[in-house]
Amino acid sequence: KPKRKLTKEEKAKAKAECPFCQFMRAGPCGEEFNKWEDCLEIHEDGDYPTLCSAQTRVLTECMKKHVEYYGDFLPPEDKGEGGAKPGEAEGKAAAPAADTKEA
């Protein structure tokens, strides 16, 4: 059975009642979240992952800047929890070890 499309009023009501959406809008990246959400809505029947990639990137970068608020929604590497990129941890660990051996 095909899904019926929601009316604008139904979409607005769903947005208003969505606890996650309320949380996102209330934070420091609320404007970015709204722009991202608007893009998804405009392209809901299309290739929104590609068409909204710029908005997704802006929202993600904003969330990373405000990890104290959005941290629960970011992967550990974006929260500073073991977030070393591959190769960085080894490089940081190797430098002190080399210094210790010389001393």
mmCIF file of C-alpha atoms in Angstrom:
data_model
loop_
_atom_site.group_PDB
_atom_site.id
_atom_site.type_symbol
_atom_site.label_atom_id
_atom_site.label_comp_id
_atom_site.label_asym_id
_atom_site.label_seq_id
_atom_site.Cartn_x
_atom_site.Cartn_y
_atom_site.Cartn_z
ATOM 1 C CA LYS A 1 0.000 0.000 0.000
ATOM 2 C CA PRO A 2 1.663 3.277 -1.068
ATOM 3 C CA LYS A 3 2.177 5.921 1.573
ATOM 4 C CA ARG A 4 0.025 9.001 1.372
ATOM 5 C CA LYS A 5 1.918 12.291 1.240
ATOM 6 C CA LEU A 6 1.454 14.535 4.228
ATOM 7 C CA THR A 7 -0.155 17.919 3.777
ATOM 8 C CA LYS A 8 1.814 21.056 4.677
ATOM 9 C CA GLU A 9 -0.218 21.364 7.856
ATOM 10 C CA GLU A 10 0.504 17.761 8.842
ATOM 11 C CA LYS A 11 4.225 18.259 8.184
ATOM 12 C CA ALA A 12 4.275 21.451 10.265
ATOM 13 C CA LYS A 13 2.506 19.679 13.136
ATOM 14 C CA ALA A 14 4.918 16.734 12.972
ATOM 15 C CA LYS A 15 7.904 19.119 13.017
ATOM 16 C CA ALA A 16 6.500 21.000 15.993
ATOM 17 C CA GLU A 17 5.894 17.803 17.967
ATOM 18 C CA CYS A 18 9.187 16.070 17.153
ATOM 19 C CA PRO A 19 11.298 16.059 20.374
ATOM 20 C CA PHE A 20 14.541 15.656 18.416
ATOM 21 C CA CYS A 21 13.628 18.574 16.153
ATOM 22 C CA GLN A 22 12.735 20.719 19.157
ATOM 23 C CA PHE A 23 16.105 19.906 20.729
ATOM 24 C CA MET A 24 18.008 20.691 17.535
ATOM 25 C CA ARG A 25 16.181 23.993 16.948
ATOM 26 C CA ALA A 26 16.655 25.116 20.562
ATOM 27 C CA GLY A 27 20.440 24.793 20.347
ATOM 28 C CA PRO A 28 23.094 27.045 18.854
ATOM 29 C CA CYS A 29 22.714 25.378 15.431
ATOM 30 C CA GLY A 30 18.950 25.819 15.173
ATOM 31 C CA GLU A 31 19.133 27.971 12.053
ATOM 32 C CA GLU A 32 21.424 25.474 10.320
ATOM 33 C CA PHE A 33 19.096 22.643 11.316
ATOM 34 C CA ASN A 34 16.091 24.482 9.850
ATOM 35 C CA LYS A 35 17.908 25.060 6.542
ATOM 36 C CA TRP A 36 18.942 21.400 6.432
ATOM 37 C CA GLU A 37 15.404 20.260 7.186
ATOM 38 C CA ASP A 38 13.954 22.609 4.550
ATOM 39 C CA CYS A 39 16.322 21.143 1.969
ATOM 40 C CA LEU A 40 15.300 17.596 2.864
ATOM 41 C CA GLU A 41 11.652 18.551 2.515
ATOM 42 C CA ILE A 42 12.166 20.215 -0.867
ATOM 43 C CA HIS A 43 14.039 17.184 -2.215
ATOM 44 C CA GLU A 44 12.180 14.425 -0.359
ATOM 45 C CA ASP A 45 11.374 12.619 -3.599
ATOM 46 C CA GLY A 46 14.814 13.116 -5.106
ATOM 47 C CA ASP A 47 18.444 12.549 -4.336
ATOM 48 C CA TYR A 48 18.399 14.567 -1.126
ATOM 49 C CA PRO A 49 21.674 13.096 0.242
ATOM 50 C CA THR A 50 23.474 14.649 -2.723
ATOM 51 C CA LEU A 51 21.286 17.710 -3.157
ATOM 52 C CA CYS A 52 21.468 18.635 0.534
ATOM 53 C CA SER A 53 25.115 17.770 1.117
ATOM 54 C CA ALA A 54 26.116 21.440 1.573
ATOM 55 C CA GLN A 55 23.453 21.957 4.260
ATOM 56 C CA THR A 56 24.444 18.683 5.922
ATOM 57 C CA ARG A 57 28.093 19.760 6.009
ATOM 58 C CA VAL A 58 27.239 23.192 7.481
ATOM 59 C CA LEU A 59 25.012 21.611 10.139
ATOM 60 C CA THR A 60 27.623 18.988 11.035
ATOM 61 C CA GLU A 61 30.391 21.575 11.342
ATOM 62 C CA CYS A 62 28.188 23.728 13.559
ATOM 63 C CA MET A 63 27.385 20.734 15.763
ATOM 64 C CA LYS A 64 31.101 19.956 16.092
ATOM 65 C CA LYS A 65 31.701 23.533 17.276
ATOM 66 C CA HIS A 66 28.998 23.053 19.925
ATOM 67 C CA VAL A 67 29.831 19.580 21.160
ATOM 68 C CA GLU A 68 28.722 20.538 24.677
ATOM 69 C CA TYR A 69 25.147 20.703 23.349
ATOM 70 C CA TYR A 70 25.121 18.233 20.441
ATOM 71 C CA GLY A 71 27.732 15.754 21.664
ATOM 72 C CA ASP A 72 25.276 12.884 22.101
ATOM 73 C CA PHE A 73 24.502 13.075 18.384
ATOM 74 C CA LEU A 74 28.113 13.129 17.177
ATOM 75 C CA PRO A 75 30.378 10.123 16.636
ATOM 76 C CA PRO A 76 33.220 9.776 19.185
ATOM 77 C CA GLU A 77 35.858 11.080 16.761
ATOM 78 C CA ASP A 78 33.946 14.378 16.485
ATOM 79 C CA LYS A 79 33.558 14.740 20.251
ATOM 80 C CA GLY A 80 37.252 14.444 21.114
ATOM 81 C CA GLU A 81 36.741 10.979 22.624
ATOM 82 C CA GLY A 82 39.461 8.895 21.083
ATOM 83 C CA GLY A 83 39.035 11.069 18.081
ATOM 84 C CA ALA A 84 42.506 10.705 16.615
ATOM 85 C CA LYS A 85 42.387 10.040 12.929
ATOM 86 C CA PRO A 86 44.160 6.879 11.747
ATOM 87 C CA GLY A 87 47.888 7.427 12.016
ATOM 88 C CA GLU A 88 47.646 10.388 14.421
ATOM 89 C CA ALA A 89 47.565 8.336 17.605
ATOM 90 C CA GLU A 90 50.647 6.381 16.599
ATOM 91 C CA GLY A 91 52.516 9.571 15.724
ATOM 92 C CA LYS A 92 51.654 11.220 19.037
ATOM 93 C CA ALA A 93 52.552 8.121 21.018
ATOM 94 C CA ALA A 94 55.830 7.564 19.167
ATOM 95 C CA ALA A 95 57.260 11.018 19.887
ATOM 96 C CA PRO A 96 57.320 10.728 23.706
ATOM 97 C CA ALA A 97 58.596 7.159 23.505
ATOM 98 C CA ALA A 98 61.503 8.284 21.320
ATOM 99 C CA ASP A 99 62.324 11.108 23.754
ATOM 100 C CA THR A 100 62.257 8.709 26.702
ATOM 101 C CA LYS A 101 64.708 6.304 25.048
ATOM 102 C CA GLU A 102 67.219 9.075 24.372
ATOM 103 C CA ALA A 103 67.189 10.352 27.949
#
